[in-house]
CSV table of C-alpha atoms and ligand atoms in Angstrom, one decimal:
chain,number,residue,atom,x,y,z
A,28,UNK,CA,-28.0,4.3,-27.0
A,29,UNK,CA,-27.0,4.4,-23.3
A,30,UNK,CA,-28.6,6.2,-20.5
A,31,UNK,CA,-27.2,7.1,-17.1
A,32,UNK,CA,-29.4,8.6,-14.4
A,33,UNK,CA,-26.9,10.3,-12.3
A,34,UNK,CA,-29.6,11.0,-9.6
A,35,UNK,CA,-29.0,7.3,-8.7
A,36,UNK,CA,-25.7,8.1,-7.0
A,37,UNK,CA,-24.6,10.5,-4.3
A,38,UNK,CA,-22.3,13.4,-5.2
A,39,UNK,CA,-19.8,15.5,-3.2
A,40,UNK,CA,-22.3,18.3,-2.5
A,41,UNK,CA,-24.8,15.9,-1.0
A,42,UNK,CA,-22.6,15.5,2.1
A,43,UNK,CA,-20.8,17.8,4.6
A,44,UNK,CA,-17.1,17.1,3.9
A,45,UNK,CA,-15.7,19.4,6.6
A,46,UNK,CA,-13.2,17.5,8.9
A,47,UNK,CA,-14.1,14.3,7.2
A,48,UNK,CA,-11.4,11.8,6.2
A,49,UNK,CA,-12.0,11.2,2.5
A,50,UNK,CA,-10.5,8.3,0.5
A,51,UNK,CA,-10.8,9.2,-3.1
A,52,UNK,CA,-10.1,6.6,-5.9
A,53,UNK,CA,-8.6,8.4,-8.9
A,54,UNK,CA,-7.2,7.0,-12.1
A,55,UNK,CA,-3.6,8.2,-12.2
A,56,UNK,CA,-2.6,5.4,-14.5
A,57,UNK,CA,-0.6,7.7,-16.7
A,58,UNK,CA,2.2,7.1,-19.1
A,59,UNK,CA,5.6,7.4,-17.3
A,60,UNK,CA,8.9,8.0,-19.1
A,61,UNK,CA,12.0,6.5,-17.4
A,62,UNK,CA,14.4,8.5,-19.6
A,63,UNK,CA,16.4,10.6,-17.2
A,64,UNK,CA,14.5,11.1,-14.0
A,65,UNK,CA,11.2,9.2,-14.1
A,66,UNK,CA,8.4,11.6,-15.0
A,67,UNK,CA,4.8,11.7,-16.1
A,68,UNK,CA,4.8,12.1,-19.9
A,69,UNK,CA,1.1,12.8,-20.2
A,70,UNK,CA,-0.8,14.4,-17.3
A,71,UNK,CA,-4.3,14.6,-18.8
A,72,UNK,CA,-5.7,12.2,-16.1
A,73,UNK,CA,-4.1,14.1,-13.3
A,74,UNK,CA,-5.4,17.5,-14.5
A,75,UNK,CA,-8.9,16.0,-14.9
A,76,UNK,CA,-8.9,15.1,-11.2
A,77,UNK,CA,-7.9,18.5,-9.9
A,78,UNK,CA,-11.5,19.9,-9.6
A,79,UNK,CA,-12.5,17.0,-7.2
A,80,UNK,CA,-9.3,17.4,-5.1
A,81,UNK,CA,-9.7,21.2,-4.9
A,82,UNK,CA,-13.4,20.9,-4.0
A,83,UNK,CA,-12.7,18.5,-1.2
A,84,UNK,CA,-9.8,20.6,0.2
A,85,UNK,CA,-12.0,23.8,0.1
A,86,UNK,CA,-14.7,21.9,1.9
A,87,UNK,CA,-12.2,21.1,4.7
A,88,UNK,CA,-11.7,17.4,4.1
A,89,UNK,CA,-8.5,15.4,4.7
A,90,UNK,CA,-7.9,13.9,1.3
A,91,UNK,CA,-6.2,10.5,0.7
A,92,UNK,CA,-5.8,9.6,-3.0
A,93,UNK,CA,-5.7,6.0,-4.2
A,94,UNK,CA,-4.7,4.9,-7.7
A,95,UNK,CA,-3.1,2.1,-9.5
A,96,UNK,CA,-0.3,2.4,-12.0
A,97,UNK,CA,0.4,-0.2,-14.6
A,98,UNK,CA,-0.1,-3.9,-14.0
A,99,UNK,CA,2.4,-5.1,-11.3
A,100,UNK,CA,2.2,-8.8,-10.3
A,101,UNK,CA,-0.5,-9.0,-7.6
A,102,UNK,CA,1.0,-7.6,-4.3
A,103,UNK,CA,4.5,-7.1,-5.7
A,104,UNK,CA,6.4,-3.8,-5.4
A,105,UNK,CA,7.9,-2.9,-8.7
A,106,UNK,CA,9.9,0.4,-8.3
A,107,UNK,CA,9.2,1.3,-11.9
A,108,UNK,CA,5.5,1.4,-11.1
A,109,UNK,CA,5.8,3.7,-8.1
A,110,UNK,CA,3.5,6.7,-8.0
A,111,UNK,CA,6.3,9.0,-6.9
A,112,UNK,CA,6.5,10.8,-10.3
A,113,UNK,CA,2.7,11.2,-10.2
A,114,UNK,CA,2.7,12.7,-6.7
A,115,UNK,CA,5.4,15.1,-7.8
A,116,UNK,CA,3.4,16.2,-10.9
A,117,UNK,CA,0.3,16.6,-8.8
A,118,UNK,CA,2.1,18.7,-6.3
A,119,UNK,CA,3.2,21.0,-9.1
A,120,UNK,CA,-0.3,21.3,-10.5
A,121,UNK,CA,-1.8,21.9,-7.1
A,122,UNK,CA,1.0,24.2,-5.9
A,123,UNK,CA,1.2,22.4,-2.6
A,124,UNK,CA,2.9,19.4,-1.0
A,125,UNK,CA,1.6,16.0,-1.8
A,126,UNK,CA,3.5,13.4,0.3
A,127,UNK,CA,3.6,9.8,-1.1
A,128,UNK,CA,2.7,7.3,1.6
A,129,UNK,CA,4.3,3.9,1.1
A,130,UNK,CA,2.7,2.1,4.0
A,131,UNK,CA,-0.9,3.3,4.1
A,132,UNK,CA,-3.2,0.4,4.4
A,133,UNK,CA,-3.1,0.2,8.2
A,134,UNK,CA,-3.6,3.9,8.8
A,135,UNK,CA,-2.8,7.3,7.4
A,136,UNK,CA,-2.0,10.5,9.3
A,137,UNK,CA,-3.7,13.3,7.4
A,138,UNK,CA,-5.2,16.6,8.6
A,139,UNK,CA,-8.2,18.5,7.2
A,140,UNK,CA,-7.1,20.7,4.3
A,141,UNK,CA,-4.2,18.3,3.5
A,142,UNK,CA,-3.8,15.9,0.6
A,143,UNK,CA,-1.7,12.7,0.4
A,144,UNK,CA,-1.1,10.2,-2.3
A,145,UNK,CA,-1.1,6.5,-1.4
A,146,UNK,CA,1.5,4.3,-3.2
A,147,UNK,CA,0.2,2.1,-6.1
A,148,UNK,CA,-2.8,0.2,-4.8
A,149,UNK,CA,-1.9,-2.8,-7.0
A,150,UNK,CA,1.2,-3.3,-4.7
A,151,UNK,CA,-1.4,-4.5,-2.1
A,152,UNK,CA,-2.1,-8.2,-2.3
A,153,UNK,CA,-5.7,-8.9,-3.3
A,154,UNK,CA,-6.5,-5.5,-5.0
A,155,UNK,CA,-7.2,-6.9,-8.5
A,156,UNK,CA,-9.2,-9.9,-7.0
A,157,UNK,CA,-11.4,-7.4,-5.0
A,158,UNK,CA,-10.3,-9.1,-1.8
A,159,UNK,CA,-12.8,-8.5,1.0
A,160,UNK,CA,-10.2,-8.1,3.7
A,161,UNK,CA,-8.2,-5.5,1.7
A,162,UNK,CA,-11.4,-3.7,0.9
A,163,UNK,CA,-12.4,-3.6,4.6
A,164,UNK,CA,-8.9,-2.1,5.5
A,165,UNK,CA,-9.3,0.6,2.9
A,166,UNK,CA,-12.9,1.4,4.1
A,167,UNK,CA,-11.6,1.7,7.7
A,168,UNK,CA,-9.3,4.6,6.7
A,169,UNK,CA,-12.2,6.9,5.9
A,170,UNK,CA,-15.5,8.5,6.7
A,171,UNK,CA,-16.3,9.0,3.0
A,172,UNK,CA,-15.2,7.1,0.0
A,173,UNK,CA,-15.3,9.0,-3.3
A,174,UNK,CA,-14.9,7.3,-6.7
A,175,UNK,CA,-13.7,9.8,-9.3
A,176,UNK,CA,-11.8,7.2,-11.4
A,177,UNK,CA,-13.9,6.9,-14.6
A,178,UNK,CA,-10.9,5.3,-16.4
A,179,UNK,CA,-11.1,2.4,-14.0
A,180,UNK,CA,-14.9,2.2,-13.5
A,181,UNK,CA,-15.0,-1.1,-15.6
A,182,UNK,CA,-12.8,-2.9,-13.0
A,183,UNK,CA,-14.4,-4.6,-9.9
A,184,UNK,CA,-11.4,-4.4,-7.7
A,185,UNK,CA,-10.9,-3.7,-4.0
A,186,UNK,CA,-10.3,0.0,-4.5
A,187,UNK,CA,-13.1,0.5,-7.1
A,188,UNK,CA,-15.7,-1.9,-5.8
A,189,UNK,CA,-15.3,-3.7,-2.5
A,190,UNK,CA,-14.3,-0.6,-0.5
A,191,UNK,CA,-17.6,1.1,-1.5
A,192,UNK,CA,-19.5,-1.8,0.3
A,193,UNK,CA,-17.7,-1.3,3.6
A,194,UNK,CA,-17.1,2.5,3.7
A,195,UNK,CA,-19.7,4.5,5.8
A,196,UNK,CA,-20.8,6.1,2.5
A,197,UNK,CA,-19.7,6.0,-1.1
A,198,UNK,CA,-20.1,8.9,-3.6
A,199,UNK,CA,-19.3,9.7,-7.2
A,200,UNK,CA,-16.8,12.4,-7.9
A,201,UNK,CA,-17.3,15.3,-10.4
A,202,UNK,CA,-15.1,13.7,-13.1
A,203,UNK,CA,-17.0,10.5,-12.9
A,204,UNK,CA,-20.3,12.3,-13.3
A,205,UNK,CA,-19.1,14.6,-16.0
A,206,UNK,CA,-17.8,11.7,-18.1
A,207,UNK,CA,-21.0,9.7,-17.7
A,208,UNK,CA,-23.1,12.6,-18.7
A,209,UNK,CA,-21.0,13.7,-21.6
A,210,UNK,CA,-20.7,10.1,-23.0
A,211,UNK,CA,-24.4,9.4,-22.5
A,212,UNK,CA,-25.4,12.6,-24.4
A,213,UNK,CA,-22.8,12.1,-27.2
A,214,UNK,CA,-23.8,8.5,-27.8
A,215,UNK,CA,-27.6,8.8,-27.3
A,216,UNK,CA,-28.4,9.3,-31.0
A,217,UNK,CA,-25.1,9.4,-32.7
A,218,UNK,CA,-24.8,10.9,-36.2
A,219,UNK,CA,-24.2,8.0,-38.7
A,220,UNK,CA,-22.2,6.4,-39.9
A,221,UNK,CA,-20.8,5.5,-36.5
A,222,UNK,CA,-17.2,4.4,-36.7
A,223,UNK,CA,-15.3,2.7,-33.9
A,224,UNK,CA,-11.5,2.5,-33.9
A,225,UNK,CA,-10.1,0.0,-31.4
A,226,UNK,CA,-6.4,-0.5,-31.2
A,227,UNK,CA,-3.6,-0.7,-28.6
A,228,UNK,CA,-2.0,-3.4,-26.6
A,229,UNK,CA,-4.7,-4.6,-24.1
A,230,UNK,CA,-5.9,-7.2,-26.6
A,231,UNK,CA,-7.6,-9.7,-24.2
A,232,UNK,CA,-9.8,-7.1,-22.5
A,233,UNK,CA,-10.8,-5.2,-25.6
A,234,UNK,CA,-11.2,-7.9,-28.3
A,235,UNK,CA,-14.0,-9.5,-26.2
A,236,UNK,CA,-16.0,-6.3,-26.4
A,237,UNK,CA,-15.9,-6.1,-30.2
A,238,UNK,CA,-18.4,-8.9,-30.8
A,239,UNK,CA,-21.2,-6.8,-29.3
A,240,UNK,CA,-19.8,-3.7,-30.8
A,241,UNK,CA,-20.1,-5.0,-34.4
A,242,UNK,CA,-23.9,-4.9,-33.8
A,243,UNK,CA,-23.9,-1.2,-32.6
A,244,UNK,CA,-21.5,0.5,-35.0
A,245,UNK,CA,-21.5,0.9,-38.8
A,246,UNK,CA,-17.8,0.5,-39.3
A,247,UNK,CA,-15.0,-0.9,-37.2
A,248,UNK,CA,-11.3,-0.3,-37.6
A,249,UNK,CA,-8.9,-2.4,-35.5
A,250,UNK,CA,-5.3,-1.5,-34.8
A,251,UNK,CA,-2.2,-2.5,-32.8
A,252,UNK,CA,-2.2,-6.0,-31.1
A,253,UNK,CA,-5.9,-6.4,-31.9
A,254,UNK,CA,-5.4,-6.0,-35.6
A,255,UNK,CA,-2.5,-8.5,-35.4
A,256,UNK,CA,-4.9,-11.0,-33.8
A,257,UNK,CA,-7.4,-10.4,-36.6
A,258,UNK,CA,-4.7,-10.8,-39.3
A,259,UNK,CA,-3.7,-14.1,-37.8
A,260,UNK,CA,-7.3,-15.2,-37.8
A,261,UNK,CA,-7.5,-14.3,-41.5
A,262,UNK,CA,-4.5,-16.5,-42.2
A,263,UNK,CA,-2.1,-13.6,-42.8
A,264,UNK,CA,1.5,-13.7,-41.6
A,265,UNK,CA,2.2,-11.6,-38.5
A,266,UNK,CA,5.8,-12.8,-37.6
A,267,UNK,CA,6.6,-12.3,-34.0
A,268,UNK,CA,4.1,-9.5,-33.4
A,269,UNK,CA,2.0,-8.8,-30.3
A,270,UNK,CA,-1.3,-10.7,-30.5
A,271,UNK,CA,-3.5,-12.9,-28.3
A,272,UNK,CA,-3.2,-16.5,-29.4
A,273,UNK,CA,-6.2,-17.6,-27.3
A,274,UNK,CA,-8.5,-15.2,-29.1
A,275,UNK,CA,-7.6,-16.0,-32.8
A,276,UNK,CA,-10.7,-18.3,-33.1
A,277,UNK,CA,-13.0,-15.7,-31.7
A,278,UNK,CA,-11.5,-13.0,-34.0
A,279,UNK,CA,-12.1,-15.4,-36.9
A,280,UNK,CA,-15.8,-15.7,-35.8
A,281,UNK,CA,-16.1,-11.9,-35.7
A,282,UNK,CA,-14.6,-11.4,-39.1
A,283,UNK,CA,-17.3,-13.8,-40.4
A,284,UNK,CA,-20.1,-12.1,-38.5
A,285,UNK,CA,-19.0,-8.6,-39.7
A,286,UNK,CA,-18.9,-9.9,-43.3
A,287,UNK,CA,-22.4,-11.3,-43.0
A,288,UNK,CA,-23.6,-8.0,-41.5
A,289,UNK,CA,-22.1,-6.2,-44.5
A,290,UNK,CA,-19.7,-4.3,-42.3
A,291,UNK,CA,-16.2,-5.4,-43.2
A,292,UNK,CA,-13.4,-5.0,-40.7
A,293,UNK,CA,-10.5,-3.7,-42.9
A,294,UNK,CA,-7.2,-5.4,-42.3
A,295,UNK,CA,-3.8,-3.8,-43.2
A,296,UNK,CA,-2.5,-4.3,-46.7
A,297,UNK,CA,0.9,-2.9,-45.7
A,298,UNK,CA,2.8,-2.5,-42.4
A,299,UNK,CA,5.9,-1.0,-40.8
A,300,UNK,CA,8.0,-3.7,-39.2
A,301,UNK,CA,11.2,-3.9,-37.1
A,302,UNK,CA,13.4,-6.7,-35.8
A,303,UNK,CA,13.4,-5.4,-32.3
A,304,UNK,CA,11.1,-3.4,-30.1
A,305,UNK,CA,13.0,-0.1,-29.6
A,306,UNK,CA,12.9,3.6,-30.6
A,307,UNK,CA,15.9,3.3,-32.9
A,308,UNK,CA,15.1,-0.1,-34.5
A,309,UNK,CA,15.3,0.1,-38.3
A,310,UNK,CA,11.8,0.6,-39.7
A,311,UNK,CA,10.8,-1.2,-42.9
A,312,UNK,CA,7.6,-0.7,-44.8
A,313,UNK,CA,6.3,-3.9,-46.5
A,314,UNK,CA,3.3,-5.6,-48.0
A,315,UNK,CA,1.6,-7.9,-45.6
A,316,UNK,CA,2.5,-11.0,-47.7
A,317,UNK,CA,6.2,-10.2,-47.2
A,318,UNK,CA,6.1,-10.2,-43.4
A,319,UNK,CA,9.0,-12.5,-42.1
A,320,UNK,CA,8.9,-14.8,-39.1
A,321,UNK,CA,11.1,-12.6,-37.1
A,322,UNK,CA,9.3,-9.3,-38.0
A,323,UNK,CA,7.5,-7.2,-35.4
A,324,UNK,CA,4.6,-5.2,-36.8
A,325,UNK,CA,4.9,-1.8,-35.0
A,326,UNK,CA,2.7,0.3,-37.3
A,327,UNK,CA,0.3,0.2,-40.3
A,328,UNK,CA,1.9,1.2,-43.6
A,329,UNK,CA,1.1,4.4,-45.6
A,330,UNK,CA,-1.3,2.7,-48.0
A,331,UNK,CA,-3.4,1.2,-45.0
A,332,UNK,CA,-3.2,4.5,-43.1
A,333,UNK,CA,-4.6,6.4,-46.1
A,334,UNK,CA,-7.5,3.9,-46.5
A,335,UNK,CA,-8.4,4.2,-42.8
A,336,UNK,CA,-8.1,8.0,-42.9
A,337,UNK,CA,-10.6,8.0,-45.8
A,338,UNK,CA,-13.1,6.0,-43.7
A,339,UNK,CA,-12.7,8.5,-40.8
A,340,UNK,CA,-13.3,11.4,-43.3
A,341,UNK,CA,-16.8,9.9,-44.1
A,342,UNK,CA,-17.9,9.2,-40.6
A,343,UNK,CA,-20.7,11.0,-38.7
A,344,UNK,CA,-19.4,10.0,-35.3
A,345,UNK,CA,-16.1,8.5,-34.4
A,346,UNK,CA,-15.2,6.6,-31.2
A,347,UNK,CA,-11.5,6.0,-30.8
A,348,UNK,CA,-9.6,4.0,-28.2
A,349,UNK,CA,-6.1,2.5,-28.8
A,350,UNK,CA,-3.3,3.7,-31.1
A,351,UNK,CA,-2.7,1.9,-34.4
A,352,UNK,CA,1.0,1.5,-33.7
A,353,UNK,CA,3.8,2.2,-31.2
A,354,UNK,CA,3.4,5.9,-31.5
A,355,UNK,CA,5.8,6.5,-28.6
A,356,UNK,CA,8.6,5.7,-31.1
A,357,UNK,CA,8.7,8.4,-33.9
A,358,UNK,CA,9.5,5.9,-36.6
A,359,UNK,CA,6.3,4.0,-35.8
A,360,UNK,CA,4.0,6.9,-35.1
A,361,UNK,CA,2.9,7.8,-38.7
A,362,UNK,CA,-0.1,5.5,-38.9
A,363,UNK,CA,-1.6,6.8,-35.7
A,364,UNK,CA,-0.8,10.3,-36.7
A,365,UNK,CA,-2.4,10.0,-40.1
A,366,UNK,CA,-5.6,8.7,-38.6
A,367,UNK,CA,-5.6,11.4,-35.9
A,368,UNK,CA,-5.2,14.1,-38.5
A,369,UNK,CA,-8.1,12.6,-40.5
A,370,UNK,CA,-10.3,12.4,-37.4
A,371,UNK,CA,-9.8,16.1,-36.5
A,372,UNK,CA,-10.1,17.2,-40.2
A,373,UNK,CA,-13.5,15.3,-40.6
A,374,UNK,CA,-16.9,16.7,-39.8
A,375,UNK,CA,-17.6,13.9,-37.4
A,376,UNK,CA,-18.3,14.3,-33.7
A,377,UNK,CA,-15.2,12.6,-32.4
A,378,UNK,CA,-14.7,10.9,-29.0
A,379,UNK,CA,-11.2,9.7,-28.0
A,380,UNK,CA,-10.1,8.1,-24.8
A,381,UNK,CA,-7.6,5.9,-23.0
A,382,UNK,CA,-4.4,6.7,-21.2
A,383,UNK,CA,-2.2,6.2,-24.3
A,384,UNK,CA,-4.6,7.3,-26.9
A,385,UNK,CA,-4.9,10.7,-25.2
A,386,UNK,CA,-1.1,10.8,-24.9
A,387,UNK,CA,-0.8,10.2,-28.6
A,388,UNK,CA,-3.3,12.9,-29.5
A,389,UNK,CA,-1.4,15.3,-27.1
A,390,UNK,CA,1.9,14.4,-28.7
A,391,UNK,CA,0.5,15.3,-32.1
A,392,UNK,CA,-0.8,18.6,-30.7
A,393,UNK,CA,-4.4,17.8,-31.6
A,394,UNK,CA,-6.1,17.6,-28.2
A,395,UNK,CA,-8.1,20.8,-28.8
A,396,UNK,CA,-9.5,19.6,-32.1
A,397,UNK,CA,-11.1,16.3,-30.9
A,398,UNK,CA,-14.8,16.9,-29.9
A,399,UNK,CA,-14.6,15.1,-26.6
A,400,UNK,CA,-11.5,13.6,-24.9
A,401,UNK,CA,-12.4,11.0,-22.2
A,402,UNK,CA,-10.1,9.9,-19.5
A,403,UNK,CA,-11.5,6.4,-20.0
A,404,UNK,CA,-10.4,3.9,-22.7
A,405,UNK,CA,-11.5,0.4,-21.8
A,406,UNK,CA,-14.1,2.0,-19.5
A,407,UNK,CA,-15.8,3.9,-22.3
A,408,UNK,CA,-15.8,0.9,-24.6
A,409,UNK,CA,-17.5,-1.1,-21.8
A,410,UNK,CA,-19.9,1.9,-21.2
A,411,UNK,CA,-20.8,1.7,-24.9
A,412,UNK,CA,-22.1,-1.9,-24.3
A,413,UNK,CA,-24.9,-0.3,-22.3
A,414,UNK,CA,-24.3,-2.3,-19.0
A,415,UNK,CA,-23.8,-0.5,-15.7
A,416,UNK,CA,-20.1,-0.3,-15.0
A,417,UNK,CA,-19.2,-2.3,-11.8
A,418,UNK,CA,-17.8,0.7,-10.0
A,419,UNK,CA,-21.0,2.7,-10.7
A,420,UNK,CA,-23.2,-0.2,-9.6
A,421,UNK,CA,-21.5,0.0,-6.2
A,422,UNK,CA,-22.1,3.7,-5.9
A,423,UNK,CA,-25.7,3.2,-6.7
A,424,UNK,CA,-25.9,0.5,-4.0
A,425,UNK,CA,-24.4,2.8,-1.5
A,426,UNK,CA,-26.8,5.6,-2.4
A,427,UNK,CA,-29.7,3.3,-1.9
A,428,UNK,CA,-28.4,2.3,1.6
A,429,UNK,CA,-27.9,5.9,2.5
A,430,UNK,CA,-31.4,6.8,1.4
A,431,UNK,CA,-32.8,3.9,3.5
A,432,UNK,CA,-30.9,5.2,6.5
A,433,UNK,CA,-32.2,8.7,6.1
A,434,UNK,CA,-35.7,7.3,6.0
A,435,UNK,CA,-35.1,5.3,9.1
A,436,UNK,CA,-33.8,8.4,10.9
A,437,UNK,CA,-37.2,10.1,10.2
A,438,UNK,CA,-39.0,7.3,11.9
B,10,ADP,N1,1.7,-3.3,-33.0
B,10,ADP,C1,1.9,-3.0,-31.7
B,10,ADP,N2,2.8,-3.8,-31.0
B,10,ADP,C2,3.0,-3.5,-29.7
B,10,ADP,N3,2.5,-2.5,-29.0
B,10,ADP,C3,1.6,-1.7,-29.7
B,10,ADP,C4,1.3,-1.9,-31.1
B,10,ADP,N4,0.4,-1.0,-31.4
B,10,ADP,C5,0.2,-0.2,-30.3
B,10,ADP,N5,0.9,-0.6,-29.3
B,10,ADP,C6,1.0,0.0,-27.9
B,10,ADP,O1,-0.3,0.0,-27.3
B,10,ADP,C7,-0.2,0.9,-26.2
B,10,ADP,C8,-1.6,1.4,-25.9
B,10,ADP,O2,-2.5,0.4,-25.7
B,10,ADP,P1,-3.8,0.5,-24.7
B,10,ADP,O3,-3.3,0.6,-23.3
B,10,ADP,O4,-4.7,-0.6,-25.0
B,10,ADP,O5,-4.4,1.9,-25.1
B,10,ADP,P2,-5.1,3.0,-24.2
B,10,ADP,O6,-4.2,3.3,-23.0
B,10,ADP,O7,-5.3,4.2,-25.0
B,10,ADP,O8,-6.4,2.4,-23.8
B,10,ADP,C9,0.8,1.9,-26.6
B,10,ADP,O9,1.7,2.0,-25.6
B,10,ADP,C10,1.3,1.4,-27.9
B,10,ADP,O10,2.8,1.5,-28.0
B,11,X15,O1,-5.5,2.9,-18.3
B,11,X15,C1,-6.6,2.3,-18.1
B,11,X15,O2,-7.3,1.8,-19.1
B,11,X15,P1,-7.1,2.2,-20.7
B,11,X15,O3,-5.7,1.7,-21.1
B,11,X15,O4,-8.2,1.5,-21.4
B,11,X15,O5,-7.2,3.7,-20.8
B,11,X15,C2,-7.2,2.2,-16.7
B,11,X15,O6,-6.4,2.8,-15.7
B,11,X15,C3,-7.4,0.7,-16.3
B,11,X15,O7,-6.2,0.0,-16.2
B,11,X15,P2,-6.2,-1.6,-16.3
B,11,X15,O8,-6.6,-2.0,-17.7
B,11,X15,O9,-4.7,-2.0,-16.0
B,11,X15,O10,-7.1,-2.1,-15.3
């Protein structure tokens, strides 16, 4: 289905990293709990980056880590989105100090064999717009830029794209390469039927991808805010639930397209609703027709969950990004849990990814039973479309420039 020739990018072992200042983009956009002292509630993405960090430190590099966390307003410092809990967790995992640098864009003091964490890159104005000036500042911090952030490879932003243009050289990290290889292999000739499950809260980014996906997969299950948008498109009541009003028309067009292609997108017949978005809100299970104007749909109901679980049981390959409901609240976790149980009990090759999806699977204790856990969610959905991800395109460009320079040296 998709092919990635990893020879087209440079990797860590292609360069001498000793005494080099290395700026490495990682995806530490992890779930944070603010109950008690703020802490990382799922560290999968941090652990996945340890091999790259350790390899660089062993090679004698000075390591500066850059990541975003959440979606602060461009250039605004939201204390709830500080990477402080992440730096703390990373320090525990590495067994060494990891200072968090608040003001880093104009220069960082870091010695070979040392690692520092830069504060949330989305606190810097222009990051999400791939601002050239910001990208140049980031590039000026380093001798080598490494991109190991597969989870953010679908974003063309200053720290994932622009910086690679201006840094002396840009290379792919080991997690980035491992993810691309594993997903290419798994999705090359998938066992059929191929089932995709797309749920969660990032409706606008993901719903757009479904149109092409309908042509590639045999079955599609939607959940979370995406399912709500489809329900509205089908004329069903959704009360006050999360959805994307601007995309209702395109959801309606997709329902029609799927029906014509003979691959129905099943919509919930029952749901679990609440009157407020909170862990101890009263949970009521009802038929879709009974949803009231002030209801929030926070999970699928048991009848729907059983139907979706049955679909998972019959699949040859399952691709899953995005929980079916608000699994962080126990009362609204049953739908996601039922589906996760069915996925791991099936004979399908299962691929699951995304910050929250992976956290849900870990919460249910099922991580070891999914065939492949990816650190990417939206990134692997975009990878599925078959186009080169923007961050990878930049690494390829840098590798071409590097090769040209090597040839010129031989002249
Ligand atoms: N019906 C719903 N209403 C509001 N939020 C939802 C609903 N269903 C799921 N969610 C939320 O979606 C979030 C995950 O969405 P998303 O970021 O798209 O997934 P991922 O991080 O796995 O890619 C979870 O925090 C979950 O609570
Ligand atoms: O968590 C991420 O994506 P995911 O929710 O699809 O797993 C990435 O860090 C990208 O974050 P963004 O969607 O705010 O750019």
